[in-house]
Amino acid sequence: MTKWKPDYDGAASEMAKAAVAFKNTKQFEQAKDAYLKEAEYHTENKALFHAAKAYEQAGMMLKDMKKMPEAIQLIEKASIMYVENGTSGTAGIALDRAGKLIEPIDLEKAVDLYQKAASVFENEDRLREAAELLGKASRLLVRLRRLDEAAVSLQKEKNMYKEIENYPTCFKKTIAQVLVHLHRGDFVAADKCVRESYSLPGFSGSEDCVSMETLLAAFDEQDEDGVSRVCNSPLLKYMDNDYAKLAISLKVPGGGGGKKKKPPVAPQGDSAGLPLAEEDDDYEGGLC
């Protein structure tokens, strides 16, 4: 007599059929449970890819039940199994999908998911996908006002686009970097981003380059009108919404009425004929 062996493959197939039937009749709780059993049987059968698919489907049932955090947990579990199975690309797609699902209700978690997805694609040398996902994370970090992290994320994005020779996108990332650094109060870092970009083919003399040079010069001179002109130009106003908001809200530190700071008037002397002491200029020499 042969030793009896459980038919996990057959059991998983039957559970998959049951899950679809429950799903079609909108019995999402029962469909979720069936998908979880299917995943369990596939795991016992060492079929990790199919197990991950079932976990992902269970997560989607939870999404339909408006149980978003629990849904994301299962999709993350599926992504780990995809990586273990050697199908990292599918893992990255699943994490991206999870980020889109959770973004409307939890920006912090969405950032985490997009960064994880980017890391998966980067490990696969799929830099275009990785950079696009980092772009999503960068924009959300700006929205969350986590500007130090946004600056790091933008630099990583820019490096990836440079590596795949997508130079026009590098130019746009330079603009985003300048806006983020100026909002951080780091003029030196903003200026450095522009100077480093001169090595990019086509950047020097481009509209992006001239615009940033003009913005930095106006910012350094506390010329609020000049800053406003650049920040309200079509080039910046029609960027991704989060960066456009940074542009519109950018103010010169210490700016008073929106005009360029006037040079001090030569001392005329007081009523006793003595020269007046010059006031110290807190911004003499720029912000650096």
Short mmCIF file of C-alpha atoms in Angstrom, two decimals:
data_model
loop_
_atom_site.label_atom_id
_atom_site.label_comp_id
_atom_site.label_asym_id
_atom_site.label_seq_id
_atom_site.Cartn_x
_atom_site.Cartn_y
_atom_site.Cartn_z
CA MET A 1 0.00 0.00 0.00
CA THR A 2 1.24 3.46 -0.85
CA LYS A 3 1.37 6.20 1.76
CA TRP A 4 -1.50 8.66 1.42
CA LYS A 5 -0.43 12.17 0.36
CA PRO A 6 -2.66 15.25 0.63
CA ASP A 7 -3.72 16.68 -2.71
CA TYR A 8 -2.85 20.31 -1.99
CA ASP A 9 -2.93 21.23 -5.67
CA GLY A 10 -6.47 19.90 -6.09
CA ALA A 11 -7.61 21.55 -2.85
CA ALA A 12 -6.15 24.89 -3.92
CA SER A 13 -7.94 24.63 -7.28
CA GLU A 14 -11.29 23.97 -5.60
CA MET A 15 -10.79 26.89 -3.18
CA ALA A 16 -9.97 29.18 -6.11
CA LYS A 17 -13.26 28.22 -7.78
CA ALA A 18 -15.15 28.84 -4.54
CA ALA A 19 -13.48 32.23 -4.09
CA VAL A 20 -14.51 33.33 -7.58
CA ALA A 21 -18.09 32.19 -6.97
CA PHE A 22 -18.27 34.14 -3.69
CA LYS A 23 -16.68 37.18 -5.35
CA ASN A 24 -19.19 37.15 -8.21
CA THR A 25 -22.06 37.24 -5.72
CA LYS A 26 -20.30 40.01 -3.73
CA GLN A 27 -19.85 37.79 -0.67
CA PHE A 28 -16.47 39.35 -0.04
CA GLU A 29 -15.86 37.95 3.46
CA GLN A 30 -16.36 34.37 2.24
CA ALA A 31 -14.31 35.08 -0.90
CA LYS A 32 -11.47 36.41 1.25
CA ASP A 33 -11.51 33.30 3.44
CA ALA A 34 -11.48 31.05 0.37
CA TYR A 35 -8.51 32.89 -1.12
CA LEU A 36 -6.65 32.58 2.18
CA LYS A 37 -7.27 28.81 2.21
CA GLU A 38 -6.10 28.63 -1.41
CA ALA A 39 -2.92 30.49 -0.42
CA GLU A 40 -2.38 28.08 2.46
CA TYR A 41 -2.67 25.03 0.19
CA HIS A 42 -0.35 26.52 -2.42
CA THR A 43 2.21 27.27 0.31
CA GLU A 44 2.04 23.65 1.51
CA ASN A 45 2.61 22.60 -2.09
CA LYS A 46 5.65 24.95 -2.35
CA ALA A 47 3.90 26.91 -5.12
CA LEU A 48 4.90 30.34 -3.83
CA PHE A 49 3.88 32.34 -6.88
CA HIS A 50 0.31 30.99 -6.80
CA ALA A 51 0.18 31.43 -3.02
CA ALA A 52 1.21 35.08 -3.41
CA LYS A 53 -1.48 35.60 -6.06
CA ALA A 54 -4.10 34.20 -3.70
CA TYR A 55 -2.94 36.45 -0.83
CA GLU A 56 -3.11 39.42 -3.17
CA GLN A 57 -6.66 38.49 -4.20
CA ALA A 58 -7.64 38.15 -0.53
CA GLY A 59 -6.27 41.64 -0.03
CA MET A 60 -8.45 42.94 -2.84
CA MET A 61 -11.52 41.41 -1.16
CA LEU A 62 -10.62 43.32 2.01
CA LYS A 63 -10.30 46.45 -0.10
CA ASP A 64 -13.86 45.92 -1.35
CA MET A 65 -14.90 45.54 2.30
CA LYS A 66 -13.29 48.95 3.04
CA LYS A 67 -10.72 47.31 5.33
CA MET A 68 -7.77 49.03 3.76
CA PRO A 69 -5.00 48.52 6.38
CA GLU A 70 -5.70 44.78 6.48
CA ALA A 71 -5.79 44.69 2.67
CA ILE A 72 -2.38 46.35 2.48
CA GLN A 73 -0.91 43.85 4.96
CA LEU A 74 -1.89 40.94 2.73
CA ILE A 75 -0.60 42.63 -0.43
CA GLU A 76 2.73 43.29 1.31
CA LYS A 77 2.84 39.62 2.36
CA ALA A 78 2.21 38.66 -1.27
CA SER A 79 5.04 40.93 -2.45
CA ILE A 80 7.52 39.22 -0.11
CA MET A 81 6.50 35.83 -1.51
CA TYR A 82 6.89 37.12 -5.07
CA VAL A 83 10.46 38.17 -4.28
CA GLU A 84 11.19 34.80 -2.65
CA ASN A 85 9.85 33.13 -5.78
CA GLY A 86 12.19 35.17 -7.98
CA THR A 87 9.42 37.27 -9.56
CA SER A 88 10.47 40.64 -8.17
CA GLY A 89 8.81 42.60 -10.96
CA THR A 90 5.42 41.27 -9.88
CA ALA A 91 6.28 42.26 -6.30
CA GLY A 92 7.03 45.82 -7.38
CA ILE A 93 3.75 46.07 -9.28
CA ALA A 94 1.83 44.77 -6.25
CA LEU A 95 3.47 47.30 -3.92
CA ASP A 96 2.75 50.12 -6.37
CA ARG A 97 -0.90 49.03 -6.49
CA ALA A 98 -1.02 48.96 -2.69
CA GLY A 99 0.43 52.48 -2.56
CA LYS A 100 -2.29 53.78 -4.87
CA LEU A 101 -4.97 52.13 -2.73
CA ILE A 102 -3.76 53.56 0.58
CA GLU A 103 -2.66 57.01 -0.67
CA PRO A 104 -6.08 58.69 -0.26
CA ILE A 105 -6.24 57.74 3.43
CA ASP A 106 -2.64 57.33 4.64
CA LEU A 107 0.11 59.31 2.90
CA GLU A 108 2.82 58.03 5.27
CA LYS A 109 2.09 54.40 4.41
CA ALA A 110 1.88 55.22 0.71
CA VAL A 111 5.39 56.72 0.85
CA ASP A 112 6.67 53.55 2.50
CA LEU A 113 5.07 51.32 -0.15
CA TYR A 114 6.32 53.41 -3.09
CA GLN A 115 9.84 53.38 -1.64
CA LYS A 116 9.73 49.60 -1.17
CA ALA A 117 8.49 49.15 -4.74
CA ALA A 118 11.27 51.43 -6.03
CA SER A 119 13.85 49.41 -4.12
CA VAL A 120 12.54 46.15 -5.66
CA PHE A 121 12.83 47.55 -9.19
CA GLU A 122 16.24 49.10 -8.48
CA ASN A 123 17.54 45.70 -7.36
CA GLU A 124 16.38 44.36 -10.71
CA ASP A 125 18.20 47.20 -12.56
CA ARG A 126 14.85 48.47 -13.82
CA LEU A 127 15.78 52.08 -13.15
CA ARG A 128 12.99 53.73 -15.12
CA GLU A 129 10.31 52.04 -13.01
CA ALA A 130 12.33 52.67 -9.84
CA ALA A 131 12.69 56.39 -10.62
CA GLU A 132 8.97 56.76 -11.37
CA LEU A 133 8.07 55.20 -8.02
CA LEU A 134 10.59 57.36 -6.19
CA GLY A 135 8.94 60.32 -7.90
CA LYS A 136 5.62 59.37 -6.30
CA ALA A 137 7.33 59.11 -2.91
CA SER A 138 9.12 62.46 -3.36
CA ARG A 139 5.88 64.29 -4.15
CA LEU A 140 4.14 62.84 -1.10
CA LEU A 141 7.10 63.72 1.11
CA VAL A 142 6.76 67.33 -0.08
CA ARG A 143 3.03 67.22 0.67
CA LEU A 144 3.83 65.91 4.16
CA ARG A 145 6.41 68.72 4.58
CA ARG A 146 9.13 66.12 5.18
CA LEU A 147 11.43 68.28 3.09
CA ASP A 148 14.78 66.87 4.23
CA GLU A 149 13.67 63.40 3.10
CA ALA A 150 12.19 64.84 -0.09
CA ALA A 151 15.56 66.40 -0.94
CA VAL A 152 17.30 63.02 -0.55
CA SER A 153 14.62 61.25 -2.60
CA LEU A 154 14.83 63.82 -5.41
CA GLN A 155 18.60 63.45 -5.63
CA LYS A 156 18.24 59.69 -5.93
CA GLU A 157 15.59 60.12 -8.64
CA LYS A 158 17.80 62.53 -10.55
CA ASN A 159 20.77 60.15 -10.38
CA MET A 160 18.64 57.35 -11.84
CA TYR A 161 17.36 59.50 -14.69
CA LYS A 162 20.94 60.58 -15.39
CA GLU A 163 22.06 56.94 -15.51
CA ILE A 164 19.41 56.09 -18.11
CA GLU A 165 20.25 59.34 -19.95
CA ASN A 166 16.82 60.93 -19.57
CA TYR A 167 18.31 64.41 -19.30
CA PRO A 168 15.15 66.54 -19.78
CA THR A 169 13.63 64.88 -16.71
CA CYS A 170 16.86 65.60 -14.81
CA PHE A 171 16.30 69.30 -15.61
CA LYS A 172 12.82 69.15 -14.03
CA LYS A 173 14.20 67.36 -10.99
CA THR A 174 16.75 70.17 -10.61
CA ILE A 175 13.91 72.71 -10.45
CA ALA A 176 12.13 70.59 -7.84
CA GLN A 177 15.37 70.32 -5.84
CA VAL A 178 15.89 74.09 -5.85
CA LEU A 179 12.34 74.70 -4.61
CA VAL A 180 12.67 72.11 -1.85
CA HIS A 181 16.07 73.41 -0.69
CA LEU A 182 14.90 77.03 -0.65
CA HIS A 183 11.88 76.05 1.45
CA ARG A 184 14.33 74.20 3.73
CA GLY A 185 16.25 77.46 4.08
CA ASP A 186 19.36 76.00 2.45
CA PHE A 187 20.38 78.40 -0.32
CA VAL A 188 23.81 76.79 -0.65
CA ALA A 189 22.30 73.36 -1.39
CA ALA A 190 19.92 74.90 -3.95
CA ASP A 191 22.79 76.65 -5.71
CA LYS A 192 24.87 73.45 -5.65
CA CYS A 193 22.08 71.52 -7.42
CA VAL A 194 22.11 73.99 -10.30
CA ARG A 195 25.91 74.03 -10.53
CA GLU A 196 26.06 70.22 -10.59
CA SER A 197 23.46 70.18 -13.38
CA TYR A 198 25.76 72.15 -15.71
CA SER A 199 27.40 68.79 -16.48
CA LEU A 200 24.11 67.45 -17.90
CA PRO A 201 24.01 67.64 -21.72
CA GLY A 202 21.73 70.47 -22.81
CA PHE A 203 21.15 72.00 -19.37
CA SER A 204 23.40 75.06 -19.63
CA GLY A 205 21.49 77.83 -21.40
CA SER A 206 18.19 75.90 -21.35
CA GLU A 207 14.95 77.51 -20.15
CA ASP A 208 15.17 75.44 -16.96
CA CYS A 209 18.73 76.58 -16.31
CA VAL A 210 18.09 80.28 -16.98
CA SER A 211 14.96 80.19 -14.83
CA MET A 212 16.82 78.70 -11.85
CA GLU A 213 19.76 81.07 -12.22
CA THR A 214 17.30 84.00 -12.25
CA LEU A 215 15.43 82.64 -9.22
CA LEU A 216 18.60 82.11 -7.18
CA ALA A 217 19.93 85.56 -8.06
CA ALA A 218 16.65 87.21 -7.07
CA PHE A 219 16.46 85.15 -3.87
CA ASP A 220 20.04 86.08 -2.96
CA GLU A 221 19.28 89.79 -3.46
CA GLN A 222 15.98 89.55 -1.49
CA ASP A 223 14.16 90.67 -4.63
CA GLU A 224 10.63 89.42 -3.91
CA ASP A 225 9.26 90.74 -7.20
CA GLY A 226 11.94 88.83 -9.10
CA VAL A 227 11.27 85.64 -7.13
CA SER A 228 7.53 85.99 -7.73
CA ARG A 229 8.00 86.46 -11.49
CA VAL A 230 9.94 83.22 -11.80
CA CYS A 231 7.71 81.25 -9.44
CA ASN A 232 4.55 82.31 -11.27
CA SER A 233 5.98 81.61 -14.71
CA PRO A 234 4.36 78.78 -16.73
CA LEU A 235 7.52 76.68 -16.34
CA LEU A 236 6.95 76.37 -12.59
CA LYS A 237 3.17 76.83 -12.37
CA TYR A 238 2.55 73.78 -14.55
CA MET A 239 4.87 71.41 -12.72
CA ASP A 240 3.42 68.56 -10.65
CA ASN A 241 0.95 70.11 -8.24
CA ASP A 242 3.04 69.60 -5.08
CA TYR A 243 6.04 71.41 -6.60
CA ALA A 244 3.86 74.13 -8.14
CA LYS A 245 2.54 74.85 -4.64
CA LEU A 246 6.12 75.15 -3.36
CA ALA A 247 6.85 77.67 -6.11
CA ILE A 248 3.76 79.80 -5.47
CA SER A 249 4.36 79.86 -1.71
CA LEU A 250 8.09 80.65 -1.87
CA LYS A 251 8.97 83.82 0.04
CA VAL A 252 12.24 85.65 0.51
CA PRO A 253 13.37 85.50 4.17
CA GLY A 254 13.02 88.95 5.69
CA GLY A 255 11.18 90.30 2.64
CA GLY A 256 8.87 93.12 3.58
CA GLY A 257 6.62 94.52 0.92
CA GLY A 258 7.43 92.50 -2.12
CA LYS A 259 9.92 94.98 -3.56
CA LYS A 260 13.61 94.61 -4.17
CA LYS A 261 15.57 95.64 -1.11
CA LYS A 262 16.84 99.20 -1.50
CA PRO A 263 20.52 99.97 -0.93
CA PRO A 264 21.09 102.07 2.19
CA VAL A 265 20.90 105.84 1.66
CA ALA A 266 24.17 107.65 2.24
CA PRO A 267 24.22 109.14 5.77
CA GLN A 268 23.19 112.81 5.85
CA GLY A 269 24.04 113.55 9.45
CA ASP A 270 21.76 114.31 12.38
CA SER A 271 20.52 117.68 13.59
CA ALA A 272 23.85 118.22 15.31
CA GLY A 273 25.75 117.67 12.09
CA LEU A 274 27.17 114.30 13.24
CA PRO A 275 27.12 111.37 10.82
CA LEU A 276 24.52 108.70 11.57
CA ALA A 277 25.78 105.17 12.28
CA GLU A 278 25.05 102.78 9.45
CA GLU A 279 22.61 100.03 10.30
CA ASP A 280 23.93 96.48 10.01
CA ASP A 281 22.52 94.60 7.03
CA ASP A 282 21.60 91.14 8.27
CA TYR A 283 21.60 89.86 4.70
CA GLU A 284 24.79 91.50 3.49
CA GLY A 285 26.53 89.15 1.10
CA GLY A 286 23.39 87.08 0.48
CA LEU A 287 21.94 84.20 2.39
CA CYS A 288 24.96 81.92 2.16
#
